[in-house]
Amino acid sequence: MAEDSGLQSLLEGSLHDPFALLGCHCDADGLIWRCFLPWAMEVVAISRHEPTGHLCQFHSEGGQGWFVGRASGRHTVPDYRLLVKYAGGSVVVEDPYRFPPVLGQLDVYLLAEGTHLQAYEKLGAHPLMSDGVCGVGFAVWAPNASAASVVGDFNDWDVRRHPMRFHPACGVWDLFIPGLAPDAAYKFRLRGKMGEHLPLKADPCALAAEMPPRTASVVAAKSNYAWSDAPWMSARAARQGSDAAISIYEVHLGSWRRRWSDGGFFSWHELTEELIPYVKNLGFTHIEVLPISEFPFDGSWGYQPIGLMAPTARFGDADGFRTFVDACHHAEIGIIVDFVPAHFPSDAHGLVCFDGTALYEHADPRQGFHHDWNTLIYNYGRREVANYLIAAALSWFDRFHIDGLRVDAVASMLYLDYSRAEGAWVPNADGGRENWDAVTFLQRLNEAILNRFPGSLMIAEESTSWPGVTRDVAEGGLGFFGKWNMGWMHDTLTYFSRDPIYRSHHQNDLTFGLLYAFSETFVLPLSHDEVVHGKGSLINKMPGEPPQAFANLRAYYGFMWGHPGKKLLFMGGEFAQRREWDHDHALDWHLLDHPDHAGVLALLRDLNAIYCAEPSLHQLDASHDGFAWIDAGDSAGNILSFLRRGKEPGPNVLVVCNFSGVPQFGYRIGVPKPGRWAERINTDALEYGGSGLGNLGGTATQQVPLHGHAQSLELTLPPLATLFFVGPSDTVDG
């Protein structure tokens, strides 16, 4: 009767303990085999080591592919295979139900504890050898499911063919399927706690996926990629410290360029050939890519991912991405990947109600649902969920040698009332709005990454005044390397969007940021978010006719590259893309045929060059010691001037900004060193598309005290322009 019950459960796809029914077992009479092989006509158990060694003839019982065999008087389970006869011929196959668990005891313990930081090597689908046989080991966390099966092309998506073993200690189901090879498409068929049917689920820990709009996971082959970036990796920590020059080119890979032939996405090979030399030529130190973990909908730009460990199939396979990263490192360019642990989409094949319960998300929609994005919020207080997210992040560093993660939407994680009306959120245990589970998760995330991969860049998109985002965890901070300075971005864009005749009353939009500029290690972002959803392109935010608009944009870039903080610019901004960004279309590269656009590109190249070459422009980005106002008070003239300093003795850089529409002649500015100050950047230079008004390469100080210094410079300031002057090498104040 128990066997009949088990068979019925198998046929219904609800068998909870398949290893108790299937495979070979001992009972009082001897050995008994049971197997389910639809379409088979005959089944014989044979010795693995003696192909002709007949062990047992099976009998079909009840039809539908159910076979049972008995060997009376034998009480030792032999090493066997199955000879299966079909209408088209006979094959020898391995029985999945004679193999040991995929998970070892230590894996079970660490997964149960929520401390398996290499869970990406155990959960998911992995080609491996078990008992001398090649196949694929599958493992999925679904503690509240009553049954689980692996389905795919290899078993005609038949839920009855490969039911899985359950590990109650950690809530994971696993199964080794012998003979299965990489590139097989698969999903998991789960039954809910009460036996209810659930949608087919993609693998949360898949290392590959089908090309959207198809949604299955794919068994990824073990990579034999031979990395050649050891020099970069060994020097990475020095290149990515707080005193390093970090200038980031943010890219949406699907719309940077498209193929001329068919409008399709560039492959990793094409991106390697095109994007890397372009970025290298412009002098950016890093490329940041919008999320490339697999996502179903192009219009989400990757910010609604389904699989956090699988590179999207849109651009090729995982080794293609490895080749791209390797080539970046050879070009001395770092790679930052956008990572999305704040929320996930509600697609039925994804994480939502994964095992029939709110497993990855909160059950209470006041905690678990984002109304802004119609997405679900991870339950950071659940140890297995936090472990999943941390392991996913680590996998990108481990498997792909990336150099950093930009963590999306951190503010939405930190506050329980984020974008929620009064009464539509659940306070913490102290009655407050802080999400302490998210805080602990972020601290663990940053500690885990920096412990295993020192020198990595962890950057938070955090738009509030939460204290200590970039402070060490040991000091009570969140442990990030950098934080996007959203306040600076908002204030400065507001200022530059105004006509110059109205700017004199709003100089504080430019100076206010210096009141808090050194409270964190900041990244100054002009990101994709500023050029979508009707906001228009950067050049179209600038006031005036085209000559004035371009002058404004060039002056803005000069101010940004002179200002304390690491730099980030979204693609297209480097040549003043006119059209608002559209993820379905490539950038308008033909604009570079026009001098104004080509001039902006030339300016960005020179700004990156001086920023990297002059220590005073990057070494003390997060310290008061690296900055000093010369004059922040000339609001009537819309003029600012300040000094940048480095750690070691060396020349200072004077930055002077004239954001009015009129030139200034004989404008005097006090400076701390006597001697010649070389004009190294003038955003109004002819080669950038400007008028060419300037200071003939530089000027010497005069003994005219001003601004608290014993000497001063008499300058010509072009309208709507920023100028950089590199001072004498002598660092002793004059």
Coordinates of N, CA, C and O in Angstrom, one line a residue, residues 370-434:
H370 N 6.9 47.3 -3.0 CA 7.3 48.6 -3.4 C 6.2 49.2 -4.3 O 6.0 48.7 -5.4
H371 N 5.4 50.2 -3.8 CA 4.4 50.7 -4.7 C 5.0 51.5 -5.8 O 4.4 51.6 -6.9
D372 N 6.1 52.1 -5.7 CA 6.7 52.9 -6.7 C 7.1 52.1 -7.9 O 6.9 52.5 -9.1
W373 N 7.6 50.9 -7.7 CA 8.1 50.1 -8.8 C 7.3 48.8 -9.0 O 7.7 48.0 -9.9
N374 N 6.3 48.5 -8.2 CA 5.5 47.3 -8.3 C 6.4 46.1 -8.2 O 6.3 45.1 -8.9
T375 N 7.3 46.1 -7.2 CA 8.2 45.1 -7.0 C 8.2 44.6 -5.5 O 7.5 45.2 -4.7
L376 N 8.8 43.5 -5.2 CA 8.9 42.9 -3.9 C 10.2 43.3 -3.2 O 11.2 43.4 -3.8
I377 N 10.1 43.4 -1.8 CA 11.3 43.8 -1.0 C 11.8 42.5 -0.3 O 11.1 41.8 0.3
Y378 N 13.1 42.3 -0.4 CA 13.7 41.2 0.3 C 13.6 41.3 1.8 O 13.6 42.4 2.3
N379 N 13.4 40.2 2.4 CA 13.4 40.1 3.9 C 14.8 39.9 4.4 O 15.3 38.8 4.5
Y380 N 15.4 41.0 4.7 CA 16.9 41.0 5.1 C 17.1 40.4 6.4 O 18.2 39.9 6.8
G381 N 16.0 40.3 7.2 CA 16.1 39.7 8.6 C 16.1 38.1 8.5 O 16.4 37.5 9.5
R382 N 15.8 37.6 7.4 CA 15.9 36.1 7.2 C 17.3 35.7 6.8 O 17.8 36.2 5.7
R383 N 17.9 34.9 7.6 CA 19.4 34.6 7.4 C 19.6 34.0 6.0 O 20.7 34.3 5.4
E384 N 18.7 33.2 5.5 CA 19.0 32.5 4.2 C 18.9 33.6 3.1 O 19.6 33.5 2.1
V385 N 18.0 34.5 3.2 CA 17.9 35.6 2.2 C 19.1 36.5 2.2 O 19.7 36.8 1.1
A386 N 19.5 36.9 3.4 CA 20.7 37.7 3.4 C 21.9 37.0 2.9 O 22.8 37.5 2.1
N387 N 22.0 35.7 3.2 CA 23.1 34.9 2.7 C 23.1 34.7 1.2 O 24.1 34.8 0.5
Y388 N 21.9 34.6 0.6 CA 21.7 34.5 -0.8 C 22.3 35.8 -1.5 O 23.0 35.7 -2.5
L389 N 21.9 36.9 -1.0 CA 22.3 38.2 -1.6 C 23.8 38.4 -1.4 O 24.4 38.9 -2.4
I390 N 24.3 38.1 -0.3 CA 25.8 38.3 -0.1 C 26.6 37.3 -1.0 O 27.5 37.7 -1.7
A391 N 26.1 36.1 -1.1 CA 26.8 35.1 -1.9 C 26.7 35.5 -3.4 O 27.7 35.4 -4.2
A392 N 25.5 36.1 -3.8 CA 25.4 36.6 -5.2 C 26.4 37.7 -5.5 O 27.0 37.7 -6.6
A393 N 26.5 38.6 -4.6 CA 27.5 39.7 -4.8 C 28.9 39.2 -4.9 O 29.7 39.5 -5.8
L394 N 29.3 38.3 -3.9 CA 30.6 37.7 -4.0 C 30.9 36.9 -5.2 O 32.0 36.9 -5.7
S395 N 29.9 36.3 -5.8 CA 30.1 35.5 -7.0 C 30.6 36.3 -8.2 O 31.4 35.9 -9.0
W396 N 30.2 37.6 -8.3 CA 30.7 38.5 -9.4 C 32.2 38.8 -9.2 O 32.9 38.8 -10.2
F397 N 32.6 39.0 -8.0 CA 34.1 39.2 -7.8 C 34.9 37.9 -8.0 O 35.9 38.0 -8.6
D398 N 34.3 36.8 -7.5 CA 35.1 35.6 -7.6 C 35.1 35.0 -9.0 O 36.2 34.7 -9.5
R399 N 34.0 35.0 -9.7 CA 33.9 34.3 -11.0 C 34.3 35.2 -12.1 O 34.7 34.8 -13.2
F400 N 34.2 36.6 -11.9 CA 34.4 37.5 -13.1 C 35.4 38.6 -12.8 O 35.6 39.4 -13.7
H401 N 36.1 38.6 -11.7 CA 37.2 39.5 -11.4 C 36.7 41.0 -11.5 O 37.5 41.9 -11.8
I402 N 35.4 41.3 -11.2 CA 35.0 42.6 -11.3 C 35.7 43.4 -10.1 O 36.2 42.8 -9.2
D403 N 35.6 44.7 -10.2 CA 36.4 45.6 -9.3 C 35.5 46.3 -8.3 O 36.0 46.9 -7.4
G404 N 34.2 46.3 -8.5 CA 33.3 46.9 -7.6 C 31.9 46.7 -7.9 O 31.5 46.3 -9.0
L405 N 31.0 47.0 -7.0 CA 29.6 47.0 -7.1 C 29.0 48.4 -6.8 O 29.4 49.0 -5.8
R406 N 28.1 48.9 -7.6 CA 27.3 50.0 -7.2 C 26.0 49.5 -6.7 O 25.2 48.8 -7.5
V407 N 25.7 49.6 -5.5 CA 24.5 49.1 -4.9 C 23.3 50.0 -5.1 O 23.3 51.2 -4.6
D408 N 22.3 49.5 -5.8 CA 21.2 50.4 -6.2 C 20.2 50.6 -5.0 O 20.0 49.7 -4.2
A409 N 19.6 51.8 -5.0 CA 18.4 52.1 -4.1 C 18.7 51.8 -2.7 O 17.8 51.2 -2.0
V410 N 19.8 52.1 -2.2 CA 20.1 51.9 -0.7 C 19.2 52.6 0.2 O 18.8 52.1 1.2
A411 N 18.8 53.8 -0.2 CA 17.9 54.6 0.7 C 16.6 53.8 0.9 O 16.0 53.8 2.0
S412 N 16.1 53.2 -0.1 CA 14.8 52.4 0.0 C 15.0 51.2 0.9 O 14.0 50.7 1.5
M413 N 16.2 50.8 1.1 CA 16.5 49.6 2.0 C 16.5 50.1 3.5 O 16.1 49.4 4.4
L414 N 17.1 51.3 3.7 CA 17.4 51.8 5.0 C 16.2 52.2 5.8 O 16.2 52.2 7.1
Y415 N 15.1 52.7 5.1 CA 14.0 53.3 5.8 C 12.7 52.5 5.6 O 12.3 52.2 4.4
L416 N 12.1 52.1 6.6 CA 10.9 51.3 6.6 C 9.7 52.1 6.0 O 8.8 51.5 5.4
D417 N 9.8 53.4 6.1 CA 8.7 54.3 5.6 C 9.1 54.9 4.2 O 8.4 55.8 3.8
Y418 N 10.1 54.3 3.5 CA 10.5 54.9 2.3 C 9.3 54.9 1.3 O 8.7 53.9 0.9
S419 N 9.0 56.2 0.8 CA 7.9 56.4 -0.2 C 6.6 55.8 0.3 O 5.9 55.2 -0.6
R420 N 6.3 55.8 1.6 CA 5.1 55.2 2.1 C 4.3 56.3 2.8 O 4.9 57.1 3.5
A421 N 3.0 56.2 2.7 CA 2.1 57.2 3.4 C 2.1 56.8 4.9 O 2.4 55.7 5.3
E422 N 1.6 57.7 5.7 CA 1.4 57.5 7.2 C 0.5 56.2 7.4 O -0.5 56.1 6.7
G423 N 1.0 55.3 8.2 CA 0.2 54.1 8.5 C 0.4 53.0 7.5 O -0.2 51.9 7.7
A424 N 1.1 53.2 6.4 CA 1.3 52.2 5.4 C 2.7 51.5 5.6 O 3.2 51.0 4.6
W425 N 3.2 51.6 6.8 CA 4.5 50.9 7.0 C 4.5 50.4 8.4 O 3.7 50.8 9.3
V426 N 5.5 49.5 8.7 CA 5.5 48.8 10.0 C 6.8 49.3 10.7 O 7.9 49.1 10.2
P427 N 6.7 50.0 11.9 CA 7.9 50.5 12.6 C 8.7 49.4 13.1 O 8.3 48.2 13.2
N428 N 10.0 49.7 13.4 CA 10.9 48.7 14.0 C 10.5 48.5 15.4 O 9.6 49.1 16.0
A429 N 11.3 47.6 16.1 CA 10.9 47.2 17.5 C 11.0 48.4 18.4 O 10.3 48.4 19.5
D430 N 11.7 49.5 18.0 CA 11.8 50.7 18.9 C 10.8 51.7 18.5 O 10.8 52.8 19.0
G431 N 10.0 51.4 17.5 CA 9.0 52.3 17.0 C 9.5 53.3 16.0 O 8.8 54.2 15.6
G432 N 10.8 53.1 15.5 CA 11.4 54.0 14.6 C 11.2 53.5 13.1 O 10.6 52.5 12.8
R433 N 11.8 54.3 12.2 CA 11.6 54.1 10.8 C 12.9 53.4 10.2 O 12.9 53.0 9.0
E434 N 13.9 53.2 11.0 CA 15.1 52.6 10.5 C 14.9 51.1 10.3 O 14.4 50.4 11.2

